[in-house]
mmCIF file of C-alpha atoms in Angstrom:
data_model
loop_
_atom_site.group_PDB
_atom_site.id
_atom_site.type_symbol
_atom_site.label_atom_id
_atom_site.label_comp_id
_atom_site.label_asym_id
_atom_site.label_seq_id
_atom_site.Cartn_x
_atom_site.Cartn_y
_atom_site.Cartn_z
ATOM 1 C CA MET A 1 6.814 -37.856 16.018
ATOM 2 C CA ALA A 2 5.061 -35.140 17.065
ATOM 3 C CA ASP A 3 0.992 -35.260 16.820
ATOM 4 C CA PRO A 4 -0.005 -32.518 15.287
ATOM 5 C CA GLU A 5 -3.530 -32.006 17.260
ATOM 6 C CA THR A 6 -1.672 -32.445 20.717
ATOM 7 C CA GLU A 7 1.679 -30.135 20.238
ATOM 8 C CA PRO A 8 0.490 -26.552 20.713
ATOM 9 C CA GLU A 9 0.739 -23.857 18.420
ATOM 10 C CA PRO A 10 3.267 -21.538 18.542
ATOM 11 C CA THR A 11 3.041 -18.085 19.872
ATOM 12 C CA GLY A 12 5.606 -15.127 21.115
ATOM 13 C CA SER A 13 9.420 -16.276 21.567
ATOM 14 C CA SER A 14 8.508 -19.615 20.316
ATOM 15 C CA LEU A 15 6.342 -18.183 17.053
ATOM 16 C CA THR A 16 9.780 -16.026 16.031
ATOM 17 C CA ALA A 17 12.022 -18.878 16.278
ATOM 18 C CA ALA A 18 9.751 -21.329 14.417
ATOM 19 C CA LEU A 19 9.506 -19.025 11.743
ATOM 20 C CA ARG A 20 12.053 -18.925 8.634
ATOM 21 C CA PRO A 21 14.848 -16.171 9.155
ATOM 22 C CA ALA A 22 12.867 -13.734 6.750
ATOM 23 C CA TRP A 23 10.708 -10.778 7.615
ATOM 24 C CA VAL A 24 9.252 -7.661 6.656
ATOM 25 C CA GLU A 25 9.625 -4.944 9.456
ATOM 26 C CA VAL A 26 7.043 -1.982 9.672
ATOM 27 C CA ASP A 27 8.148 0.749 11.243
ATOM 28 C CA LEU A 28 4.894 1.940 13.306
ATOM 29 C CA ASP A 29 6.879 5.490 14.825
ATOM 30 C CA ALA A 30 7.810 6.116 10.972
ATOM 31 C CA LEU A 31 3.892 5.708 10.145
ATOM 32 C CA ALA A 32 2.857 7.838 12.866
ATOM 33 C CA ALA A 33 5.344 10.325 11.984
ATOM 34 C CA ASN A 34 4.555 10.447 8.026
ATOM 35 C CA LEU A 35 0.781 11.172 8.954
ATOM 36 C CA ALA A 36 1.942 14.322 11.499
ATOM 37 C CA ALA A 37 4.313 15.701 8.357
ATOM 38 C CA LEU A 38 1.188 15.299 5.711
ATOM 39 C CA ARG A 39 -1.509 16.782 7.838
ATOM 40 C CA ARG A 40 0.892 19.585 8.274
ATOM 41 C CA ARG A 41 1.647 19.891 4.798
ATOM 42 C CA ILE A 42 -1.789 19.996 3.699
ATOM 43 C CA ALA A 43 -3.998 22.020 6.528
ATOM 44 C CA PRO A 44 -6.807 22.979 6.345
ATOM 45 C CA ALA A 45 -7.488 20.316 4.708
ATOM 46 C CA ARG A 46 -7.727 16.516 6.284
ATOM 47 C CA VAL A 47 -6.256 12.833 5.187
ATOM 48 C CA MET A 48 -7.625 10.306 3.676
ATOM 49 C CA ALA A 49 -5.597 6.849 4.170
ATOM 50 C CA VAL A 50 -5.722 4.631 1.373
ATOM 51 C CA LEU A 51 -5.310 1.339 2.627
ATOM 52 C CA LYS A 52 -5.802 -0.835 -0.401
ATOM 53 C CA ALA A 53 -4.279 -3.511 -1.199
ATOM 54 C CA ASP A 54 -3.485 -4.548 2.264
ATOM 55 C CA ALA A 55 -1.955 -1.298 3.025
ATOM 56 C CA TYR A 56 0.194 -1.436 0.403
ATOM 57 C CA GLY A 57 1.579 -4.908 2.046
ATOM 58 C CA HIS A 58 1.998 -3.152 5.498
ATOM 59 C CA GLY A 59 -0.831 -4.993 7.064
ATOM 60 C CA ALA A 60 -3.879 -3.042 6.853
ATOM 61 C CA ALA A 61 -5.601 -4.272 10.131
ATOM 62 C CA ARG A 62 -2.468 -3.321 12.007
ATOM 63 C CA VAL A 63 -1.893 0.331 9.979
ATOM 64 C CA GLY A 64 -5.385 0.927 10.416
ATOM 65 C CA GLN A 65 -6.086 0.854 14.283
ATOM 66 C CA LEU A 66 -2.978 3.038 14.731
ATOM 67 C CA LEU A 67 -3.514 6.089 12.456
ATOM 68 C CA GLU A 68 -7.187 6.002 14.027
ATOM 69 C CA ALA A 69 -5.603 6.359 17.144
ATOM 70 C CA GLN A 70 -3.598 9.047 15.611
ATOM 71 C CA GLY A 71 -7.056 10.536 14.359
ATOM 72 C CA VAL A 72 -7.035 9.892 10.894
ATOM 73 C CA GLU A 73 -10.399 11.611 9.620
ATOM 74 C CA TRP A 74 -11.321 8.705 6.719
ATOM 75 C CA ILE A 75 -9.810 5.637 5.596
ATOM 76 C CA ALA A 76 -10.492 4.015 1.640
ATOM 77 C CA VAL A 77 -10.048 0.945 0.580
ATOM 78 C CA ALA A 78 -10.376 -0.554 -2.987
ATOM 79 C CA LEU A 79 -12.820 -3.795 -2.280
ATOM 80 C CA LEU A 80 -16.001 -4.664 0.313
ATOM 81 C CA GLU A 81 -13.537 -7.352 1.547
ATOM 82 C CA GLU A 82 -10.861 -5.041 2.997
ATOM 83 C CA GLY A 83 -13.109 -2.921 4.400
ATOM 84 C CA ALA A 84 -14.492 -5.379 6.328
ATOM 85 C CA GLU A 85 -11.443 -6.968 7.656
ATOM 86 C CA LEU A 86 -10.721 -3.495 9.035
ATOM 87 C CA ARG A 87 -13.902 -3.161 10.613
ATOM 88 C CA ARG A 88 -13.153 -6.308 12.067
ATOM 89 C CA ALA A 89 -10.363 -5.396 13.479
ATOM 90 C CA GLY A 90 -12.001 -2.734 15.452
ATOM 91 C CA VAL A 91 -11.557 0.639 13.024
ATOM 92 C CA SER A 92 -14.594 2.406 13.703
ATOM 93 C CA CYS A 93 -13.585 5.606 11.008
ATOM 94 C CA PRO A 94 -15.316 6.453 7.981
ATOM 95 C CA ILE A 95 -14.496 4.361 5.639
ATOM 96 C CA LEU A 96 -14.540 4.563 1.428
ATOM 97 C CA VAL A 97 -14.956 1.798 -0.651
ATOM 98 C CA LEU A 98 -13.049 3.164 -4.056
ATOM 99 C CA GLY A 99 -14.482 0.222 -6.199
ATOM 100 C CA THR A 100 -17.465 -0.777 -7.917
ATOM 101 C CA ALA A 101 -19.883 -2.869 -5.777
ATOM 102 C CA GLN A 102 -22.003 -6.070 -6.598
ATOM 103 C CA PRO A 103 -25.635 -6.690 -6.138
ATOM 104 C CA SER A 104 -25.226 -9.376 -3.127
ATOM 105 C CA GLN A 105 -22.289 -6.613 -1.888
ATOM 106 C CA LEU A 106 -25.071 -3.916 -0.431
ATOM 107 C CA PRO A 107 -25.883 -5.906 2.741
ATOM 108 C CA LEU A 108 -22.238 -6.445 3.860
ATOM 109 C CA TYR A 109 -22.047 -2.423 3.103
ATOM 110 C CA ARG A 110 -24.529 -1.692 5.649
ATOM 111 C CA ARG A 111 -23.738 -4.216 7.728
ATOM 112 C CA TYR A 112 -20.386 -2.832 8.211
ATOM 113 C CA GLY A 113 -20.909 0.645 8.029
ATOM 114 C CA LEU A 114 -18.830 1.169 4.758
ATOM 115 C CA THR A 115 -19.551 4.259 2.309
ATOM 116 C CA PRO A 116 -19.760 3.703 -1.796
ATOM 117 C CA THR A 117 -18.290 4.985 -4.260
ATOM 118 C CA VAL A 118 -21.026 4.916 -7.368
ATOM 119 C CA SER A 119 -18.883 5.885 -10.341
ATOM 120 C CA SER A 120 -21.928 5.069 -13.015
ATOM 121 C CA LEU A 121 -25.168 5.915 -13.615
ATOM 122 C CA ASP A 122 -25.522 1.617 -13.664
ATOM 123 C CA GLN A 123 -23.949 1.710 -10.128
ATOM 124 C CA LEU A 124 -26.579 4.503 -8.960
ATOM 125 C CA ASP A 125 -29.204 2.287 -10.286
ATOM 126 C CA LEU A 126 -27.972 -0.534 -8.195
ATOM 127 C CA TRP A 127 -28.214 1.913 -4.956
ATOM 128 C CA SER A 128 -31.370 3.234 -5.975
ATOM 129 C CA ALA A 129 -33.011 -0.235 -6.085
ATOM 130 C CA ALA A 130 -31.747 -1.314 -2.715
ATOM 131 C CA ARG A 131 -34.398 -1.777 0.012
ATOM 132 C CA THR A 132 -32.491 0.462 2.974
ATOM 133 C CA ALA A 133 -33.798 0.399 6.717
ATOM 134 C CA ARG A 134 -36.959 2.432 7.149
ATOM 135 C CA GLY A 135 -35.779 6.198 7.925
ATOM 136 C CA ARG A 136 -31.962 5.734 6.874
ATOM 137 C CA ARG A 137 -30.398 7.074 3.824
ATOM 138 C CA GLN A 138 -27.522 5.296 2.284
ATOM 139 C CA PRO A 139 -24.409 8.012 2.317
ATOM 140 C CA LEU A 140 -22.245 7.961 -0.956
ATOM 141 C CA HIS A 141 -19.677 9.548 -2.647
ATOM 142 C CA LEU A 142 -20.142 10.475 -6.052
ATOM 143 C CA LYS A 143 -16.740 9.819 -8.573
ATOM 144 C CA VAL A 144 -16.557 11.830 -11.979
ATOM 145 C CA ASP A 145 -14.278 11.229 -14.849
ATOM 146 C CA THR A 146 -12.265 13.966 -15.771
ATOM 147 C CA GLY A 147 -9.575 12.448 -17.710
ATOM 148 C CA MET A 148 -8.548 9.331 -16.315
ATOM 149 C CA ASN A 149 -11.143 7.448 -18.203
ATOM 150 C CA ARG A 150 -11.077 4.198 -15.861
ATOM 151 C CA LEU A 151 -14.048 4.656 -13.514
ATOM 152 C CA GLY A 152 -16.192 7.823 -12.878
ATOM 153 C CA LEU A 153 -19.502 9.307 -14.502
ATOM 154 C CA SER A 154 -18.914 11.747 -17.499
ATOM 155 C CA LEU A 155 -19.258 15.049 -17.466
ATOM 156 C CA ASP A 156 -22.202 14.479 -20.247
ATOM 157 C CA GLU A 157 -23.659 12.086 -17.413
ATOM 158 C CA LEU A 158 -23.684 14.902 -14.104
ATOM 159 C CA PRO A 159 -26.621 16.374 -14.653
ATOM 160 C CA THR A 160 -28.820 13.275 -14.843
ATOM 161 C CA ALA A 161 -26.902 11.867 -11.565
ATOM 162 C CA PHE A 162 -27.451 14.929 -9.605
ATOM 163 C CA ASP A 163 -31.158 15.545 -10.658
ATOM 164 C CA ARG A 164 -31.656 12.081 -9.197
ATOM 165 C CA LEU A 165 -29.687 11.628 -6.471
ATOM 166 C CA ARG A 166 -31.475 14.882 -4.882
ATOM 167 C CA ALA A 167 -35.271 13.646 -5.715
ATOM 168 C CA ASP A 168 -34.270 9.565 -4.182
ATOM 169 C CA ARG A 169 -35.030 9.467 -0.211
ATOM 170 C CA THR A 170 -33.081 6.684 0.164
ATOM 171 C CA LEU A 171 -29.478 7.703 -0.963
ATOM 172 C CA ARG A 172 -27.561 10.688 0.486
ATOM 173 C CA LEU A 173 -24.560 12.168 -1.400
ATOM 174 C CA THR A 174 -22.134 13.261 1.022
ATOM 175 C CA GLY A 175 -18.801 13.278 -1.148
ATOM 176 C CA LEU A 176 -17.637 13.905 -4.643
ATOM 177 C CA MET A 177 -14.081 13.152 -6.319
ATOM 178 C CA THR A 178 -12.174 12.164 -9.190
ATOM 179 C CA HIS A 179 -8.715 11.143 -9.840
ATOM 180 C CA PHE A 180 -5.646 12.535 -11.543
ATOM 181 C CA ALA A 181 -3.796 10.238 -13.946
ATOM 182 C CA GLU A 182 -0.356 12.026 -14.273
ATOM 183 C CA ALA A 183 0.120 13.733 -11.071
ATOM 184 C CA ASP A 184 3.195 11.720 -10.330
ATOM 185 C CA GLN A 185 4.592 14.152 -13.044
ATOM 186 C CA PRO A 186 3.703 17.108 -12.137
ATOM 187 C CA GLY A 187 4.474 19.437 -15.134
ATOM 188 C CA SER A 188 2.016 17.865 -17.016
ATOM 189 C CA LEU A 189 -0.512 19.918 -18.782
ATOM 190 C CA ARG A 190 -3.092 16.907 -18.359
ATOM 191 C CA ASN A 191 -3.114 17.285 -14.545
ATOM 192 C CA ASP A 192 -4.382 21.565 -15.343
ATOM 193 C CA ALA A 193 -7.078 19.673 -18.001
ATOM 194 C CA GLN A 194 -8.429 17.398 -15.023
ATOM 195 C CA GLU A 195 -8.291 20.089 -12.647
ATOM 196 C CA GLN A 196 -10.142 22.988 -14.512
ATOM 197 C CA ALA A 197 -12.827 19.840 -15.824
ATOM 198 C CA PHE A 198 -13.311 19.797 -11.683
ATOM 199 C CA GLU A 199 -14.129 22.875 -11.151
ATOM 200 C CA ARG A 200 -16.825 22.902 -13.855
ATOM 201 C CA VAL A 201 -18.174 19.745 -12.132
ATOM 202 C CA LEU A 202 -18.203 22.115 -8.860
ATOM 203 C CA GLY A 203 -20.468 24.320 -11.065
ATOM 204 C CA HIS A 204 -23.083 21.581 -10.484
ATOM 205 C CA LEU A 205 -23.590 21.770 -6.806
ATOM 206 C CA THR A 206 -25.877 23.967 -4.702
ATOM 207 C CA GLY A 207 -24.846 26.288 -2.140
ATOM 208 C CA ASP A 208 -25.437 23.493 0.557
ATOM 209 C CA GLU A 209 -24.009 20.782 -1.128
ATOM 210 C CA ARG A 210 -20.774 23.105 -1.436
ATOM 211 C CA VAL A 211 -20.555 23.315 2.238
ATOM 212 C CA ARG A 212 -22.174 20.171 3.287
ATOM 213 C CA LEU A 213 -19.878 17.420 0.755
ATOM 214 C CA GLU A 214 -16.616 16.018 1.121
ATOM 215 C CA ILE A 215 -14.723 17.365 -2.162
ATOM 216 C CA HIS A 216 -11.513 15.119 -2.776
ATOM 217 C CA LEU A 217 -9.771 14.827 -6.020
ATOM 218 C CA ALA A 218 -5.882 14.902 -5.158
ATOM 219 C CA ASN A 219 -3.883 11.686 -4.512
ATOM 220 C CA SER A 220 -0.488 11.620 -2.900
ATOM 221 C CA ALA A 221 1.311 13.180 -5.434
ATOM 222 C CA ALA A 222 -1.023 15.829 -6.155
ATOM 223 C CA GLY A 223 -1.571 16.428 -2.580
ATOM 224 C CA LEU A 224 2.490 17.269 -2.060
ATOM 225 C CA HIS A 225 2.778 18.757 -5.361
ATOM 226 C CA ARG A 226 -0.343 20.629 -6.131
ATOM 227 C CA PRO A 227 -1.654 22.592 -3.489
ATOM 228 C CA SER A 228 -4.845 24.089 -5.514
ATOM 229 C CA THR A 229 -6.243 20.612 -5.435
ATOM 230 C CA ARG A 230 -6.036 20.144 -1.485
ATOM 231 C CA ARG A 231 -9.698 20.092 -0.680
ATOM 232 C CA ASP A 232 -11.579 18.598 2.021
ATOM 233 C CA LEU A 233 -9.531 15.781 1.803
ATOM 234 C CA VAL A 234 -6.500 14.327 0.503
ATOM 235 C CA ARG A 235 -6.113 10.822 -0.050
ATOM 236 C CA PHE A 236 -2.312 9.384 0.594
ATOM 237 C CA GLY A 237 -1.203 6.309 -0.091
ATOM 238 C CA LEU A 238 2.093 5.892 -1.102
ATOM 239 C CA SER A 239 3.335 8.930 0.939
ATOM 240 C CA LEU A 240 1.912 8.007 3.992
ATOM 241 C CA PHE A 241 4.523 4.969 3.671
ATOM 242 C CA GLY A 242 7.343 6.784 3.466
ATOM 243 C CA LEU A 243 7.289 7.658 -0.579
ATOM 244 C CA ASP A 244 7.333 10.390 -2.836
ATOM 245 C CA PRO A 245 5.244 9.168 -6.043
ATOM 246 C CA ALA A 246 6.790 12.663 -8.128
ATOM 247 C CA HIS A 247 10.194 12.446 -6.244
ATOM 248 C CA ARG A 248 12.685 9.772 -5.687
ATOM 249 C CA THR A 249 13.642 11.597 -2.133
ATOM 250 C CA ALA A 250 11.198 13.061 0.277
ATOM 251 C CA ARG A 251 12.971 14.679 3.002
ATOM 252 C CA GLU A 252 9.693 15.075 5.147
ATOM 253 C CA LEU A 253 8.820 11.390 5.320
ATOM 254 C CA GLU A 254 10.487 8.252 6.521
ATOM 255 C CA PRO A 255 10.553 4.742 4.830
ATOM 256 C CA VAL A 256 8.043 2.750 6.794
ATOM 257 C CA MET A 257 8.726 -1.169 5.394
ATOM 258 C CA SER A 258 12.339 -2.620 5.735
ATOM 259 C CA VAL A 259 12.995 -6.050 4.608
ATOM 260 C CA VAL A 260 15.555 -8.287 6.778
ATOM 261 C CA THR A 261 16.483 -11.740 6.179
ATOM 262 C CA ARG A 262 19.840 -13.539 7.558
ATOM 263 C CA VAL A 263 22.235 -16.106 5.832
ATOM 264 C CA VAL A 264 20.848 -19.991 5.978
ATOM 265 C CA GLN A 265 23.929 -21.503 4.103
ATOM 266 C CA VAL A 266 27.089 -20.065 2.716
ATOM 267 C CA ARG A 267 28.915 -21.704 -0.367
ATOM 268 C CA THR A 268 32.134 -22.104 -1.981
ATOM 269 C CA VAL A 269 32.340 -21.895 -5.499
ATOM 270 C CA PRO A 270 35.169 -22.333 -7.944
ATOM 271 C CA ALA A 271 36.100 -19.688 -10.424
ATOM 272 C CA GLY A 272 33.485 -20.370 -13.890
ATOM 273 C CA GLY A 273 31.091 -22.206 -11.452
ATOM 274 C CA ALA A 274 27.512 -21.308 -12.135
ATOM 275 C CA VAL A 275 25.486 -20.033 -9.814
ATOM 276 C CA GLY A 276 21.290 -20.674 -9.773
ATOM 277 C CA TYR A 277 18.751 -21.659 -12.500
ATOM 278 C CA GLY A 278 19.916 -21.176 -16.221
ATOM 279 C CA GLY A 279 23.766 -20.629 -14.744
ATOM 280 C CA ARG A 280 23.013 -17.271 -15.463
ATOM 281 C CA TRP A 281 25.908 -15.899 -13.227
ATOM 282 C CA ARG A 282 29.172 -17.231 -13.064
ATOM 283 C CA ALA A 283 32.022 -16.601 -10.917
ATOM 284 C CA GLU A 284 35.178 -15.251 -11.970
ATOM 285 C CA ARG A 285 37.273 -15.870 -9.276
ATOM 286 C CA PRO A 286 36.452 -18.417 -6.253
ATOM 287 C CA CYS A 287 33.708 -16.834 -4.518
ATOM 288 C CA ARG A 288 31.737 -17.572 -1.204
ATOM 289 C CA ILE A 289 28.091 -17.463 -2.071
ATOM 290 C CA GLY A 290 25.568 -16.978 0.590
ATOM 291 C CA VAL A 291 21.931 -17.968 0.313
ATOM 292 C CA VAL A 292 18.618 -16.170 1.656
ATOM 293 C CA PRO A 293 15.757 -17.691 2.376
ATOM 294 C CA VAL A 294 13.773 -15.127 -0.194
ATOM 295 C CA GLY A 295 12.617 -15.159 -3.474
ATOM 296 C CA TYR A 296 9.965 -14.465 -6.099
ATOM 297 C CA ALA A 297 7.261 -16.046 -4.203
ATOM 298 C CA ASP A 298 7.831 -13.107 -1.526
ATOM 299 C CA GLY A 299 7.106 -10.441 -3.593
ATOM 300 C CA TYR A 300 10.969 -10.030 -4.446
ATOM 301 C CA ALA A 301 10.796 -9.979 -8.095
ATOM 302 C CA TRP A 302 12.237 -12.444 -10.506
ATOM 303 C CA ARG A 303 13.214 -9.654 -12.353
ATOM 304 C CA LEU A 304 16.046 -8.664 -9.945
ATOM 305 C CA THR A 305 17.792 -11.526 -11.382
ATOM 306 C CA ASP A 306 21.558 -10.671 -12.431
ATOM 307 C CA GLY A 307 21.359 -10.163 -16.203
ATOM 308 C CA ILE A 308 18.073 -9.729 -16.312
ATOM 309 C CA SER A 309 18.273 -6.548 -13.861
ATOM 310 C CA ARG A 310 18.539 -3.718 -14.914
ATOM 311 C CA ASP A 311 21.723 -1.761 -14.013
ATOM 312 C CA PRO A 312 22.568 -0.913 -11.327
ATOM 313 C CA GLY A 313 21.662 -4.553 -10.152
ATOM 314 C CA ALA A 314 20.223 -5.645 -7.000
ATOM 315 C CA THR A 315 22.307 -5.106 -3.871
ATOM 316 C CA ALA A 316 22.070 -6.142 -0.311
ATOM 317 C CA LEU A 317 23.395 -4.940 3.167
ATOM 318 C CA LEU A 318 25.549 -6.979 5.432
ATOM 319 C CA PRO A 319 25.863 -4.533 8.511
ATOM 320 C CA THR A 320 28.816 -6.060 10.412
ATOM 321 C CA SER A 321 29.134 -5.830 14.665
ATOM 322 C CA GLY A 322 32.252 -3.376 14.072
ATOM 323 C CA GLY A 323 29.566 -0.616 12.376
ATOM 324 C CA LYS A 324 30.058 -1.162 9.095
ATOM 325 C CA VAL A 325 27.872 -2.036 6.458
ATOM 326 C CA HIS A 326 28.603 -3.739 3.242
ATOM 327 C CA ARG A 327 26.496 -3.629 0.013
ATOM 328 C CA VAL A 328 27.342 -6.992 -2.023
ATOM 329 C CA PRO A 329 25.293 -7.821 -5.485
ATOM 330 C CA VAL A 330 22.498 -10.082 -5.697
ATOM 331 C CA VAL A 331 23.739 -13.446 -7.868
ATOM 332 C CA GLY A 332 22.216 -15.739 -10.298
ATOM 333 C CA SER A 333 18.602 -16.183 -10.543
ATOM 334 C CA VAL A 334 15.941 -14.813 -8.090
ATOM 335 C CA THR A 335 13.779 -18.295 -7.196
ATOM 336 C CA MET A 336 10.629 -18.704 -5.829
ATOM 337 C CA ASP A 337 11.794 -19.262 -2.200
ATOM 338 C CA MET A 338 15.739 -18.282 -2.077
ATOM 339 C CA SER A 339 18.158 -15.777 -3.388
ATOM 340 C CA MET A 340 22.222 -15.758 -3.648
ATOM 341 C CA ILE A 341 24.215 -12.917 -2.685
ATOM 342 C CA ASP A 342 28.240 -12.758 -3.426
ATOM 343 C CA LEU A 343 30.105 -12.862 0.359
ATOM 344 C CA THR A 344 33.318 -12.801 -1.140
ATOM 345 C CA ASP A 345 34.833 -9.545 -0.195
ATOM 346 C CA THR A 346 33.250 -9.741 3.431
ATOM 347 C CA ASP A 347 33.554 -11.921 6.585
ATOM 348 C CA ALA A 348 29.537 -12.843 6.554
ATOM 349 C CA ALA A 349 28.748 -15.972 7.827
ATOM 350 C CA LEU A 350 25.695 -18.613 8.745
ATOM 351 C CA GLY A 351 23.284 -16.861 10.234
ATOM 352 C CA ASP A 352 24.553 -13.215 9.913
ATOM 353 C CA GLU A 353 21.378 -10.356 9.070
ATOM 354 C CA VAL A 354 21.058 -9.443 5.666
ATOM 355 C CA VAL A 355 18.897 -6.319 4.417
ATOM 356 C CA LEU A 356 17.193 -6.603 1.217
ATOM 357 C CA LEU A 357 15.108 -3.306 1.810
ATOM 358 C CA GLY A 358 16.052 -0.103 4.087
ATOM 359 C CA ARG A 359 18.362 1.178 5.921
ATOM 360 C CA ARG A 360 21.635 -0.052 7.747
ATOM 361 C CA GLY A 361 23.806 2.978 8.896
ATOM 362 C CA ASP A 362 24.720 5.187 6.817
ATOM 363 C CA GLN A 363 23.506 3.298 3.502
ATOM 364 C CA ALA A 364 19.835 2.370 2.220
ATOM 365 C CA ILE A 365 18.304 0.316 -0.373
ATOM 366 C CA THR A 366 15.196 2.097 -1.035
ATOM 367 C CA ALA A 367 11.847 0.746 -2.963
ATOM 368 C CA TRP A 368 12.389 3.164 -5.511
ATOM 369 C CA ASP A 369 16.165 1.382 -6.158
ATOM 370 C CA LEU A 370 14.541 -1.793 -5.988
ATOM 371 C CA ALA A 371 12.199 -1.006 -8.705
ATOM 372 C CA ASP A 372 14.571 0.464 -10.901
ATOM 373 C CA ALA A 373 16.593 -2.647 -11.099
ATOM 374 C CA ALA A 374 13.269 -5.171 -11.661
ATOM 375 C CA GLY A 375 12.348 -2.641 -14.601
ATOM 376 C CA THR A 376 8.970 -1.604 -12.508
ATOM 377 C CA ILE A 377 7.389 0.862 -9.690
ATOM 378 C CA PRO A 378 7.540 1.203 -6.111
ATOM 379 C CA TRP A 379 3.758 0.855 -5.379
ATOM 380 C CA GLU A 380 3.989 -3.189 -7.119
ATOM 381 C CA LEU A 381 6.774 -4.286 -4.599
ATOM 382 C CA LEU A 382 5.576 -3.493 -1.864
ATOM 383 C CA CYS A 383 2.628 -4.672 -1.542
ATOM 384 C CA LEU A 384 4.025 -8.332 -2.502
ATOM 385 C CA LEU A 385 6.347 -7.724 0.013
ATOM 386 C CA GLY A 386 4.038 -8.085 2.477
ATOM 387 C CA LEU A 387 2.181 -10.982 1.612
ATOM 388 C CA ARG A 388 4.479 -14.115 2.390
ATOM 389 C CA MET A 389 6.841 -13.261 5.254
ATOM 390 C CA PRO A 390 5.857 -12.359 8.600
ATOM 391 C CA ARG A 391 5.654 -9.064 9.736
ATOM 392 C CA ARG A 392 7.395 -7.590 12.879
ATOM 393 C CA TYR A 393 5.619 -3.962 13.943
ATOM 394 C CA ARG A 394 7.912 -1.963 15.766
ATOM 395 C CA SER A 395 7.937 1.016 17.949
ATOM 396 C CA ARG A 396 9.724 2.451 20.237
ATOM 397 C CA GLY A 397 13.260 0.518 18.948
ATOM 398 C CA ARG A 398 11.449 -2.985 19.510
ATOM 399 C CA CYS A 399 9.000 -5.204 18.293
ATOM 400 C CA GLU A 400 5.426 -4.644 19.147
ATOM 401 C CA GLU A 401 3.885 -7.697 17.512
ATOM 402 C CA LEU A 402 4.470 -10.136 15.344
ATOM 403 C CA SER A 403 1.550 -11.107 12.396
ATOM 404 C CA ALA A 404 2.174 -14.187 10.489
ATOM 405 C CA ARG A 405 0.091 -17.533 9.229
ATOM 406 C CA PHE A 406 0.746 -18.982 12.245
ATOM 407 C CA SER A 407 -0.063 -16.324 14.506
ATOM 408 C CA GLY A 408 -4.054 -16.476 14.003
ATOM 409 C CA SER A 409 -3.876 -12.839 13.135
ATOM 410 C CA ARG A 410 -3.631 -13.113 9.616
ATOM 411 C CA GLY A 411 -6.194 -15.062 6.734
ATOM 412 C CA GLN A 412 -9.392 -15.421 9.246
ATOM 413 C CA GLY A 413 -12.451 -15.295 7.484
ATOM 414 C CA LEU A 414 -14.485 -12.131 6.948
ATOM 415 C CA TRP A 415 -18.225 -13.001 7.005
#
């Protein structure tokens, strides 16, 4: 038996060969093209790239590096830890933390040069009481609740907050923001009400503050479809990765993530034979069933299980050497580590490629398709699909980088 202490860690091509045949492909060229398209769409406003949840499952470190190389102006994350990860990956552009801060975290905000979002008077108390280096003022963005009813100061609290910030010599207000609740429904009257409320908020600013502060309220959906909300910055998250939150098709955007695997076993099932847990699917004729090593632990939702998923159910793409692409159904229960597909009407064999998300030829399975089948939303699926599977970052038609648990590029401590 090999000694794990003397056997070398796999790297490069040996690492690729050592991993199970299932991976997430991240198209860096598509990501760069999306950033360029969004910039053109919102100019002269600038982009704040939202990379929370590990860049929606695409890998925040590599995505952040590419976006900074493309000149992105700001990055936003949900958590201090996410901002620290980006800094440790060498990302140096301004980073806004959208979530709330805890007292023990304040020194780490300063250590990593992160800008906090203050969304309550309690949070303002926390930052006001913190000790700062002499001569340095802590920059922050103030978040106002205009109808989302999640985070943010109420309109009644604003005068107090502004008075305190203007008198505080340790804090410096550098941004003002709010968040839409229904921007993915462009016709919602709630959007009008929130935008009007934010206009009243801006009335509290001095002339200098109106010029100096970074003003932002638009997320992806508002930035794409509500031009009046494009102020200094637009917070683009899902749309950076090729999806329009308000429409199923996004003509100027390209999906960035694909999920690819290979058939690891082919089984012959007689007519009437049950497949998988609970016997949820039974063969109506003799069938060839392919097993692929992707399951709900990889973010391929259990709700995609045949008989549970919404109509139409989940499918997979099988490209052939002749250029034809078969679309085949996912059958039986999606399990923790494996799923089954019906190969009966194809000549697919052991080791053949299977696409669970993405495009091959003139056929595609989109995140909207999977979300519809699973009864969920694309945001959830993308965030989860990138958690356990290796990621292959592709550019100019080739794999430029492999990120996996064994590669040393994931799972390192932050502190």
